[in-house]
């Protein structure tokens, strides 16, 4: 948990950005029912948490351009606290959270018009909270009805997402430390899953995808992670070629690969790791060939990740290596697809590599932040996509700066098809690590889990017992 001064500093910066006449209104996330009398585990809204560190539901933050912060939160209520747990309450909140004022959330409708009165712009996250616009319309309408009594209604509504997204894009020291720890926990979970797979197979036990998911979840939670950062993918054999596969009941077979894309969220921050390994701990020749190709692509992408480079540079570097490799190993026939330049220009590699090489990561696993460089947004060029014929608008990609965090995750997915060498059929490989951009390169947060062929095989030879904690 970060000290309250960290959140106070972020709110002060927000106040500066909305200007002296602005007011920002940020609700936290609603509670979500899963089914009768049973809710999904509660998770605060990322913007709200970024500015408060407060995890209770039914809360709103109001920041005014003069730098004042007011929280509306659940009031103390002994009976509700007996059922639902401790509430901080508005009396304790200002000192605990370094706020200027706090009130019961029941007072929101009564207090908001007065807080908005006299401001020139209302800022709130557009199109993110169902019903928020209506709520704000109500407060503005109430204020307008009082103009004869001297009330001043703002003339402007502004989207807060852009401002907060820019702030969140560059991670401060506290965020980086939390992401480091999340990466370490997730790495240890991957190691555990690798070792358990090999160990159970060696012992002649049946191993299914859900056995490995259980090991991952165990490891996340025992280190204090509150949630998985996203639905865990544990894909045995051909299932790895389904990009959004989830851990199910597929059987791990001797001689096949397992792809695990799973990672934890810690104190509001995601990690995101993929490793692909042989179920029995030993790569076959074709598996190793493709694995080393994906690893070389990842290394090229990592080398291209540094301050001053464009967000698309790691992807372009990975594609170049993958496309050349596809020609070299015979996945693509150069008599049909032509040279490396042709493969890239016509996107022939797309048959085996159909996703981007990374995304921003932070509080959300696919974190907020524009992928276009803000100062160059007007420089649009249009082109026809080589495969689909769609018209694509290209704008200059974001220039990477120290403190930005992104994943680097190339892959190869070989579905059986005519002309595709049979020994590669049904192999799906992805390797994914999380990186923080530095002035000279990038720092990988998730490399405690081995990634080289020899290191993975060595780890899996020295397997631990299933259930060891
Ligand atoms: N696990 C989600 C992703 O890799 O983007
Ligand atoms: Mn990812
Ligand atoms: Mn992932």
Short mmCIF file of C-alpha atoms and ligand atoms in Angstrom, two decimals:
data_model
loop_
_atom_site.label_atom_id
_atom_site.label_comp_id
_atom_site.label_asym_id
_atom_site.label_seq_id
_atom_site.Cartn_x
_atom_site.Cartn_y
_atom_site.Cartn_z
CA UNK A 1 0.00 0.00 0.00
CA UNK A 2 1.40 3.39 -0.98
CA UNK A 3 1.55 6.24 1.55
CA UNK A 4 -1.36 8.67 1.30
CA UNK A 5 1.05 11.39 0.13
CA UNK A 6 1.51 9.53 -3.17
CA UNK A 7 -2.21 9.81 -3.91
CA UNK A 8 -2.30 13.42 -2.68
CA UNK A 9 0.49 14.25 -5.14
CA UNK A 10 -1.44 12.66 -8.01
CA UNK A 11 -4.57 14.65 -7.07
CA UNK A 12 -2.55 17.88 -6.92
CA UNK A 13 -1.25 17.20 -10.42
CA UNK A 14 -4.78 16.45 -11.62
CA UNK A 15 -6.00 19.75 -10.11
CA UNK A 16 -3.28 21.56 -12.03
CA UNK A 17 -4.27 19.86 -15.26
CA UNK A 18 -7.99 20.68 -15.04
CA UNK A 19 -7.21 24.32 -14.30
CA UNK A 20 -8.36 26.64 -11.53
CA UNK A 21 -11.99 26.74 -12.73
CA UNK A 22 -12.36 22.98 -13.18
CA UNK A 23 -14.03 20.30 -11.07
CA UNK A 24 -13.36 16.57 -11.55
CA UNK A 25 -15.87 13.93 -10.47
CA UNK A 26 -14.72 10.30 -10.28
CA UNK A 27 -16.92 7.47 -8.98
CA UNK A 28 -15.48 4.10 -8.04
CA UNK A 29 -16.74 0.89 -9.63
CA UNK A 30 -20.18 -0.53 -8.79
CA UNK A 31 -20.51 -3.87 -7.04
CA UNK A 32 -21.49 -6.62 -9.49
CA UNK A 33 -23.84 -9.44 -8.70
CA UNK A 34 -22.69 -12.85 -9.96
CA UNK A 35 -25.91 -14.62 -9.23
CA UNK A 36 -28.51 -14.59 -6.48
CA UNK A 37 -27.08 -13.22 -3.20
CA UNK A 38 -23.55 -13.67 -4.47
CA UNK A 39 -21.32 -10.89 -5.81
CA UNK A 40 -18.20 -10.98 -7.94
CA UNK A 41 -15.15 -10.14 -5.81
CA UNK A 42 -15.15 -6.35 -5.56
CA UNK A 43 -12.49 -4.35 -7.36
CA UNK A 44 -12.26 -0.58 -7.21
CA UNK A 45 -12.29 1.52 -10.38
CA UNK A 46 -8.72 2.00 -11.63
CA UNK A 47 -8.95 5.83 -11.98
CA UNK A 48 -10.52 6.17 -8.55
CA UNK A 49 -7.96 3.91 -6.90
CA UNK A 50 -5.10 5.71 -8.68
CA UNK A 51 -6.19 8.95 -7.01
CA UNK A 52 -7.18 7.64 -3.57
CA UNK A 53 -5.81 4.17 -2.77
CA UNK A 54 -9.31 3.59 -1.34
CA UNK A 55 -10.89 0.21 -2.02
CA UNK A 56 -14.39 0.47 -0.52
CA UNK A 57 -17.37 0.46 -2.90
CA UNK A 58 -19.99 3.25 -3.12
CA UNK A 59 -17.45 6.06 -3.07
CA UNK A 60 -16.84 9.19 -5.15
CA UNK A 61 -13.91 11.56 -5.36
CA UNK A 62 -14.29 15.23 -6.20
CA UNK A 63 -11.17 17.27 -7.01
CA UNK A 64 -11.45 20.99 -7.65
CA UNK A 65 -9.00 23.12 -9.59
CA UNK A 66 -7.99 24.96 -6.42
CA UNK A 67 -6.44 21.66 -5.25
CA UNK A 68 -9.13 20.57 -2.78
CA UNK A 69 -10.16 16.90 -2.61
CA UNK A 70 -13.45 15.69 -1.17
CA UNK A 71 -14.46 12.05 -0.71
CA UNK A 72 -17.99 10.73 -0.49
CA UNK A 73 -17.98 7.29 1.11
CA UNK A 74 -20.16 4.85 3.01
CA UNK A 75 -21.01 6.13 6.49
CA UNK A 76 -20.13 4.11 9.56
CA UNK A 77 -23.00 1.73 10.30
CA UNK A 78 -22.54 -0.94 12.95
CA UNK A 79 -25.26 -3.20 11.63
CA UNK A 80 -23.97 -3.13 8.03
CA UNK A 81 -20.40 -3.53 9.25
CA UNK A 82 -21.41 -6.69 11.15
CA UNK A 83 -22.61 -8.15 7.83
CA UNK A 84 -20.26 -6.64 5.26
CA UNK A 85 -17.15 -5.61 7.16
CA UNK A 86 -15.29 -2.52 8.31
CA UNK A 87 -15.95 0.90 6.77
CA UNK A 88 -13.50 3.76 7.08
CA UNK A 89 -16.28 6.36 7.25
CA UNK A 90 -16.17 10.10 6.51
CA UNK A 91 -14.85 11.15 9.93
CA UNK A 92 -11.63 9.12 9.69
CA UNK A 93 -11.18 9.44 5.92
CA UNK A 94 -9.54 12.89 5.62
CA UNK A 95 -6.62 12.07 7.94
CA UNK A 96 -6.19 8.53 6.66
CA UNK A 97 -6.33 9.42 2.96
CA UNK A 98 -4.82 12.95 3.11
CA UNK A 99 -8.08 14.53 1.85
CA UNK A 100 -9.51 17.97 2.60
CA UNK A 101 -13.03 16.75 3.42
CA UNK A 102 -15.24 13.65 3.43
CA UNK A 103 -18.99 13.16 3.62
CA UNK A 104 -21.45 10.31 3.56
CA UNK A 105 -22.24 9.17 0.04
CA UNK A 106 -25.91 9.75 0.95
CA UNK A 107 -25.12 13.48 0.74
CA UNK A 108 -23.84 13.38 -2.82
CA UNK A 109 -26.96 14.84 -4.46
CA UNK A 110 -27.26 17.51 -1.80
CA UNK A 111 -23.60 18.62 -1.95
CA UNK A 112 -22.57 18.28 -5.58
CA UNK A 113 -24.53 21.24 -6.99
CA UNK A 114 -22.84 23.52 -4.44
CA UNK A 115 -19.40 22.09 -5.28
CA UNK A 116 -20.04 22.60 -9.01
CA UNK A 117 -21.49 26.12 -8.59
CA UNK A 118 -19.19 28.77 -10.10
CA UNK A 119 -16.81 26.34 -11.87
CA UNK A 120 -16.33 26.76 -15.58
CA UNK A 121 -15.83 23.09 -16.57
CA UNK A 122 -17.02 19.73 -15.20
CA UNK A 123 -14.58 16.89 -15.88
CA UNK A 124 -15.57 13.24 -15.58
CA UNK A 125 -14.64 9.99 -17.32
CA UNK A 126 -16.88 9.80 -20.42
CA UNK A 127 -18.60 6.53 -21.33
CA UNK A 128 -17.16 4.46 -18.48
CA UNK A 129 -19.81 4.46 -15.71
CA UNK A 130 -23.38 3.61 -16.58
CA UNK A 131 -25.69 6.42 -15.52
CA UNK A 132 -22.94 8.92 -14.65
CA UNK A 133 -23.91 11.37 -17.38
CA UNK A 134 -27.52 11.34 -16.17
CA UNK A 135 -26.40 11.93 -12.61
CA UNK A 136 -24.26 14.89 -13.65
CA UNK A 137 -27.08 16.25 -15.84
CA UNK A 138 -29.26 16.19 -12.74
CA UNK A 139 -26.77 18.26 -10.72
CA UNK A 140 -26.28 20.71 -13.57
CA UNK A 141 -30.04 20.97 -14.06
CA UNK A 142 -30.51 21.69 -10.37
CA UNK A 143 -27.87 24.40 -10.56
CA UNK A 144 -29.40 25.96 -13.67
CA UNK A 145 -32.72 26.23 -11.86
CA UNK A 146 -30.98 28.43 -9.30
CA UNK A 147 -29.31 30.92 -11.66
CA UNK A 148 -31.90 33.53 -10.63
CA UNK A 149 -30.51 33.19 -7.12
CA UNK A 150 -26.93 33.75 -8.27
CA UNK A 151 -25.83 30.19 -9.11
CA UNK A 152 -23.28 29.87 -11.96
CA UNK A 153 -23.57 26.77 -14.10
CA UNK A 154 -20.45 25.47 -15.92
CA UNK A 155 -20.56 25.90 -19.69
CA UNK A 156 -18.30 22.97 -20.49
CA UNK A 157 -18.10 19.24 -19.88
CA UNK A 158 -14.71 17.60 -20.48
CA UNK A 159 -13.59 13.98 -20.68
CA UNK A 160 -11.29 13.16 -17.76
CA UNK A 161 -10.05 9.92 -19.33
CA UNK A 162 -7.46 11.61 -21.54
CA UNK A 163 -5.88 13.52 -18.64
CA UNK A 164 -5.77 10.53 -16.31
CA UNK A 165 -4.63 8.16 -19.06
CA UNK A 166 -1.63 10.40 -19.75
CA UNK A 167 -0.79 10.50 -16.04
CA UNK A 168 -1.11 6.72 -15.68
CA UNK A 169 0.96 6.02 -18.77
CA UNK A 170 4.21 6.91 -17.00
CA UNK A 171 4.56 4.84 -13.86
CA UNK A 172 5.93 6.51 -10.72
CA UNK A 173 8.34 4.81 -8.31
CA UNK A 174 5.53 3.33 -6.19
CA UNK A 175 3.80 1.87 -9.19
CA UNK A 176 7.04 0.42 -10.52
CA UNK A 177 7.80 -1.21 -7.16
CA UNK A 178 4.35 -2.81 -7.02
CA UNK A 179 4.64 -4.03 -10.61
CA UNK A 180 8.02 -5.53 -9.82
CA UNK A 181 6.56 -7.48 -6.93
CA UNK A 182 3.55 -8.61 -9.00
CA UNK A 183 5.98 -9.81 -11.69
CA UNK A 184 7.99 -11.77 -9.15
CA UNK A 185 4.92 -13.50 -7.76
CA UNK A 186 3.68 -14.40 -11.23
CA UNK A 187 7.12 -15.70 -12.21
CA UNK A 188 7.19 -17.99 -9.19
CA UNK A 189 3.74 -19.28 -10.13
CA UNK A 190 4.94 -20.16 -13.64
CA UNK A 191 7.94 -22.00 -12.22
CA UNK A 192 5.70 -23.93 -9.90
CA UNK A 193 3.37 -24.94 -12.75
CA UNK A 194 6.28 -26.09 -14.93
CA UNK A 195 7.73 -28.19 -12.17
CA UNK A 196 4.42 -29.71 -11.15
CA UNK A 197 3.61 -30.67 -14.75
CA UNK A 198 6.88 -32.55 -15.24
CA UNK A 199 6.74 -34.10 -11.81
CA UNK A 200 3.20 -35.42 -12.18
CA UNK A 201 3.89 -36.80 -15.65
CA UNK A 202 7.05 -38.51 -14.38
CA UNK A 203 5.01 -40.04 -11.58
CA UNK A 204 2.57 -41.42 -14.14
CA UNK A 205 -0.28 -39.19 -12.93
CA UNK A 206 -2.93 -37.70 -15.16
CA UNK A 207 -2.32 -33.96 -15.54
CA UNK A 208 -5.03 -31.66 -16.82
CA UNK A 209 -4.96 -27.94 -17.55
CA UNK A 210 -6.93 -27.19 -14.39
CA UNK A 211 -4.31 -28.90 -12.24
CA UNK A 212 -1.80 -26.30 -13.40
CA UNK A 213 -4.30 -23.47 -13.01
CA UNK A 214 -4.76 -24.54 -9.39
CA UNK A 215 -0.99 -24.30 -8.83
CA UNK A 216 -0.91 -20.82 -10.35
CA UNK A 217 -3.78 -19.53 -8.23
CA UNK A 218 -2.26 -21.06 -5.11
CA UNK A 219 1.03 -19.29 -5.72
CA UNK A 220 -0.61 -15.92 -6.52
CA UNK A 221 -2.71 -15.93 -3.40
CA UNK A 222 -0.16 -17.22 -0.95
CA UNK A 223 2.03 -14.24 -1.79
CA UNK A 224 -0.77 -11.79 -1.09
CA UNK A 225 -2.10 -11.14 -4.58
CA UNK A 226 -5.78 -10.26 -4.42
CA UNK A 227 -6.82 -11.55 -7.86
CA UNK A 228 -5.52 -13.05 -11.09
CA UNK A 229 -4.95 -10.05 -13.38
CA UNK A 230 -7.08 -11.77 -16.09
CA UNK A 231 -8.55 -15.19 -16.82
CA UNK A 232 -5.70 -17.70 -16.78
CA UNK A 233 -4.87 -19.44 -20.04
CA UNK A 234 -3.48 -22.95 -19.60
CA UNK A 235 -3.51 -24.51 -23.06
CA UNK A 236 -2.25 -28.04 -23.63
CA UNK A 237 -1.12 -29.11 -27.10
CA UNK A 238 -3.25 -27.78 -29.96
CA UNK A 239 -5.31 -25.63 -27.55
CA UNK A 240 -2.37 -23.20 -27.58
CA UNK A 241 -3.40 -22.19 -31.11
CA UNK A 242 -6.64 -20.72 -29.71
CA UNK A 243 -5.54 -17.24 -28.62
CA UNK A 244 -8.24 -16.66 -26.01
CA UNK A 245 -8.39 -20.23 -24.72
CA UNK A 246 -8.96 -20.52 -20.95
CA UNK A 247 -7.73 -23.16 -18.53
CA UNK A 248 -10.10 -26.05 -19.03
CA UNK A 249 -9.84 -29.84 -18.67
CA UNK A 250 -7.45 -30.60 -21.56
CA UNK A 251 -4.99 -33.42 -20.91
CA UNK A 252 -1.24 -32.74 -20.90
CA UNK A 253 0.38 -35.29 -23.18
CA UNK A 254 3.94 -36.49 -23.14
CA UNK A 255 5.69 -34.89 -26.11
CA UNK A 256 3.35 -31.89 -26.38
CA UNK A 257 3.78 -28.29 -25.31
CA UNK A 258 1.80 -26.34 -22.72
CA UNK A 259 1.21 -22.61 -23.10
CA UNK A 260 0.45 -20.72 -19.89
CA UNK A 261 -0.58 -17.05 -20.07
CA UNK A 262 -1.41 -16.20 -16.48
CA UNK A 263 -0.37 -13.61 -13.92
CA UNK A 264 -1.52 -11.94 -10.76
CA UNK A 265 -2.80 -8.52 -9.80
CA UNK A 266 -1.17 -7.07 -6.70
CA UNK A 267 -2.50 -3.98 -4.90
CA UNK A 268 -4.24 -2.83 -8.07
CA UNK A 269 -1.39 -3.55 -10.52
CA UNK A 270 -1.35 -6.28 -13.16
CA UNK A 271 1.41 -8.49 -14.38
CA UNK A 272 1.16 -10.54 -17.58
CA UNK A 273 3.44 -13.51 -18.32
CA UNK A 274 3.35 -16.22 -20.95
CA UNK A 275 5.64 -19.21 -21.01
CA UNK A 276 5.47 -22.22 -23.28
CA UNK A 277 7.18 -25.42 -22.17
CA UNK A 278 7.19 -29.13 -22.93
CA UNK A 279 4.79 -30.99 -20.65
CA UNK A 280 7.43 -33.60 -19.89
CA UNK A 281 10.31 -31.13 -19.56
CA UNK A 282 12.12 -31.85 -22.84
CA UNK A 283 11.56 -29.99 -26.13
CA UNK A 284 11.33 -32.07 -29.32
CA UNK A 285 13.33 -30.91 -32.36
CA UNK A 286 10.49 -29.06 -34.15
CA UNK A 287 9.22 -27.55 -30.88
CA UNK A 288 12.71 -26.29 -30.12
CA UNK A 289 13.13 -24.82 -33.62
CA UNK A 290 9.97 -22.74 -33.32
CA UNK A 291 10.57 -21.89 -29.67
CA UNK A 292 14.01 -20.49 -30.41
CA UNK A 293 12.57 -18.49 -33.27
CA UNK A 294 9.96 -16.88 -31.01
CA UNK A 295 12.63 -16.24 -28.39
CA UNK A 296 14.88 -14.56 -30.98
CA UNK A 297 11.90 -12.41 -32.01
CA UNK A 298 11.32 -11.46 -28.39
CA UNK A 299 14.99 -10.57 -27.95
CA UNK A 300 14.83 -8.33 -31.02
CA UNK A 301 11.70 -6.66 -29.64
CA UNK A 302 13.32 -6.17 -26.23
CA UNK A 303 16.36 -4.56 -27.89
CA UNK A 304 14.00 -2.16 -29.69
CA UNK A 305 12.26 -1.10 -26.46
CA UNK A 306 13.89 2.10 -25.21
CA UNK A 307 13.15 5.76 -24.60
CA UNK A 308 12.89 7.60 -27.90
CA UNK A 309 11.77 4.54 -29.89
CA UNK A 310 8.18 4.27 -31.17
CA UNK A 311 5.64 1.91 -29.59
CA UNK A 312 5.54 0.00 -32.88
CA UNK A 313 9.33 -0.55 -33.08
CA UNK A 314 9.35 -3.72 -30.91
CA UNK A 315 6.52 -5.18 -33.00
CA UNK A 316 8.28 -4.39 -36.26
CA UNK A 317 11.53 -5.91 -34.93
CA UNK A 318 9.72 -9.09 -33.82
CA UNK A 319 7.86 -9.44 -37.13
CA UNK A 320 11.10 -9.16 -39.08
CA UNK A 321 12.70 -12.02 -37.14
CA UNK A 322 9.56 -14.17 -37.21
CA UNK A 323 8.96 -13.65 -40.92
CA UNK A 324 12.55 -14.51 -41.82
CA UNK A 325 12.35 -17.55 -39.54
CA UNK A 326 9.11 -18.72 -41.16
CA UNK A 327 10.89 -18.68 -44.52
CA UNK A 328 13.98 -20.41 -43.11
CA UNK A 329 12.14 -23.28 -41.41
CA UNK A 330 9.66 -23.83 -44.24
CA UNK A 331 6.47 -22.55 -42.64
CA UNK A 332 6.29 -20.17 -45.58
CA UNK A 333 7.36 -21.22 -49.05
CA UNK A 334 9.47 -18.50 -50.64
CA UNK A 335 8.44 -19.70 -54.09
CA UNK A 336 4.90 -18.76 -53.17
CA UNK A 337 5.30 -15.77 -50.87
CA UNK A 338 8.52 -14.21 -52.17
CA UNK A 339 11.21 -12.41 -50.20
CA UNK A 340 11.24 -11.20 -46.60
CA UNK A 341 10.07 -7.77 -47.76
CA UNK A 342 7.16 -9.37 -49.61
CA UNK A 343 6.19 -11.44 -46.56
CA UNK A 344 6.13 -8.30 -44.43
CA UNK A 345 4.44 -6.07 -46.98
CA UNK A 346 1.72 -8.62 -47.81
CA UNK A 347 1.48 -9.73 -44.16
CA UNK A 348 1.95 -13.39 -45.17
CA UNK A 349 3.31 -14.05 -41.66
CA UNK A 350 -0.22 -13.35 -40.35
CA UNK A 351 -1.16 -17.00 -40.94
CA UNK A 352 1.09 -17.89 -37.97
CA UNK A 353 1.41 -14.58 -36.08
CA UNK A 354 -1.83 -12.64 -35.92
CA UNK A 355 -1.55 -10.39 -32.86
CA UNK A 356 0.45 -7.37 -31.81
CA UNK A 357 3.70 -7.76 -29.89
CA UNK A 358 2.58 -5.81 -26.85
CA UNK A 359 0.26 -3.45 -25.02
CA UNK A 360 0.53 -0.97 -22.17
CA UNK A 361 0.32 -2.62 -18.77
CA UNK A 362 -0.38 -1.08 -15.37
CA UNK A 363 -3.49 -1.02 -13.21
CA UNK A 364 -5.34 -2.67 -16.09
CA UNK A 365 -3.64 -5.54 -17.86
CA UNK A 366 -4.41 -3.81 -21.16
CA UNK A 367 -3.71 -0.46 -19.59
CA UNK A 368 -4.99 2.93 -20.61
CA UNK A 369 -2.92 5.33 -22.69
CA UNK A 370 -3.03 6.48 -26.25
CA UNK A 371 -0.91 4.49 -28.70
CA UNK A 372 -0.53 7.58 -30.91
CA UNK A 373 1.98 10.34 -30.20
CA UNK A 374 -0.20 13.25 -28.98
CA UNK A 375 1.71 15.99 -30.78
CA UNK A 376 1.50 14.16 -34.10
CA UNK A 377 -2.12 13.03 -34.01
CA UNK A 378 -3.00 15.09 -37.08
CA UNK A 379 -0.47 13.33 -39.31
CA UNK A 380 -2.75 10.72 -40.86
CA UNK A 381 -1.92 8.50 -43.79
CA UNK A 382 -4.36 5.95 -45.17
CA UNK A 383 -3.63 2.61 -46.77
CA UNK A 384 -5.45 -0.52 -47.87
CA UNK A 385 -4.74 -3.53 -45.67
CA UNK A 386 -2.93 -6.17 -47.74
CA UNK A 387 -5.04 -9.04 -46.39
CA UNK A 388 -8.50 -7.64 -45.73
CA UNK A 389 -8.63 -4.69 -48.11
CA UNK A 390 -9.87 -2.51 -45.22
CA UNK A 391 -8.88 1.12 -45.19
CA UNK A 392 -6.53 1.70 -42.26
CA UNK A 393 -5.66 5.12 -40.85
CA UNK A 394 -2.06 5.22 -39.68
CA UNK A 395 -0.95 7.90 -37.23
CA UNK A 396 2.57 8.21 -35.80
CA UNK A 397 2.97 5.75 -32.93
CA UNK A 398 3.69 6.91 -29.39
CA UNK A 399 7.28 7.73 -28.60
CA UNK A 400 8.38 5.63 -25.61
CA UNK A 401 9.50 7.49 -22.48
CA UNK A 402 11.21 6.23 -19.32
CA UNK A 403 8.60 4.87 -16.90
CA UNK A 404 6.13 3.61 -19.51
CA UNK A 405 5.31 -0.08 -19.06
CA UNK A 406 4.46 -2.53 -21.81
CA UNK A 407 4.41 -6.23 -22.56
CA UNK A 408 6.63 -7.90 -25.16
CA UNK A 409 4.87 -11.03 -26.39
CA UNK A 410 5.60 -12.48 -29.81
CA UNK A 411 4.30 -15.91 -30.75
CA UNK A 412 3.77 -18.51 -33.46
CA UNK A 413 0.60 -20.56 -33.84
CA UNK A 414 0.60 -23.34 -36.42
CA UNK A 415 -2.80 -24.68 -37.40
CA UNK A 416 -2.67 -27.67 -39.76
CA UNK A 417 -3.05 -26.50 -43.34
CA UNK A 418 -2.00 -27.55 -46.80
CA UNK A 419 1.66 -26.87 -47.43
CA UNK A 420 2.49 -26.46 -43.73
CA UNK A 421 5.11 -29.05 -42.66
CA UNK A 422 3.39 -31.70 -40.57
CA UNK A 423 6.00 -31.75 -37.81
CA UNK A 424 4.98 -28.18 -36.91
CA UNK A 425 1.24 -28.86 -36.85
CA UNK A 426 -0.64 -27.78 -33.70
CA UNK A 427 2.37 -26.14 -32.10
CA UNK A 428 1.43 -22.86 -30.40
CA UNK A 429 4.12 -20.80 -28.71
CA UNK A 430 4.07 -17.39 -27.05
CA UNK A 431 6.69 -15.83 -24.80
CA UNK A 432 5.59 -12.77 -22.83
CA UNK A 433 7.39 -10.51 -20.38
CA UNK A 434 6.60 -7.13 -18.86
CA UNK A 435 9.00 -4.25 -19.38
CA UNK A 436 9.48 -0.76 -17.99
CA UNK A 437 11.12 1.63 -20.42
CA UNK A 438 14.37 3.22 -19.23
CA UNK A 439 16.53 5.91 -20.83
CA UNK A 440 18.89 3.33 -22.26
CA UNK A 441 16.63 0.32 -22.86
CA UNK A 442 14.10 -1.46 -20.72
CA UNK A 443 13.93 -3.38 -17.48
CA UNK A 444 12.13 -6.74 -17.55
CA UNK A 445 9.98 -7.33 -14.47
CA UNK A 446 9.14 -10.96 -15.07
CA UNK A 447 12.40 -12.72 -15.84
CA UNK A 448 12.62 -14.68 -12.58
CA UNK A 449 10.98 -17.46 -14.55
CA UNK A 450 13.40 -18.99 -17.06
CA UNK A 451 12.87 -18.38 -20.73
CA UNK A 452 15.79 -20.18 -22.45
CA UNK A 453 15.40 -23.78 -23.61
CA UNK A 454 18.23 -25.09 -21.42
CA UNK A 455 17.02 -23.18 -18.34
CA UNK A 456 13.43 -24.40 -18.71
CA UNK A 457 14.59 -27.99 -19.17
CA UNK A 458 16.89 -27.70 -16.13
CA UNK A 459 14.09 -26.30 -13.97
CA UNK A 460 11.74 -29.07 -15.02
CA UNK A 461 14.31 -31.77 -14.31
CA UNK A 462 14.46 -30.70 -10.68
CA UNK A 463 10.66 -30.75 -10.18
CA UNK A 464 8.96 -30.18 -6.85
CA UNK A 465 6.10 -32.15 -5.35
CA UNK A 466 2.57 -31.08 -6.30
CA UNK A 467 1.05 -29.22 -3.38
CA UNK A 468 4.39 -28.10 -1.92
CA UNK A 469 3.93 -24.60 -0.54
N1 LIG B 1 -3.02 -11.98 -21.06
C1 LIG B 1 -3.53 -10.98 -21.90
C2 LIG B 1 -2.56 -10.57 -22.89
O1 LIG B 1 -1.52 -11.20 -23.03
O2 LIG B 1 -2.71 -9.60 -23.54
MN1 LIG B 2 -0.30 -9.41 -22.76
MN1 LIG B 3 -0.71 -12.44 -21.49
#
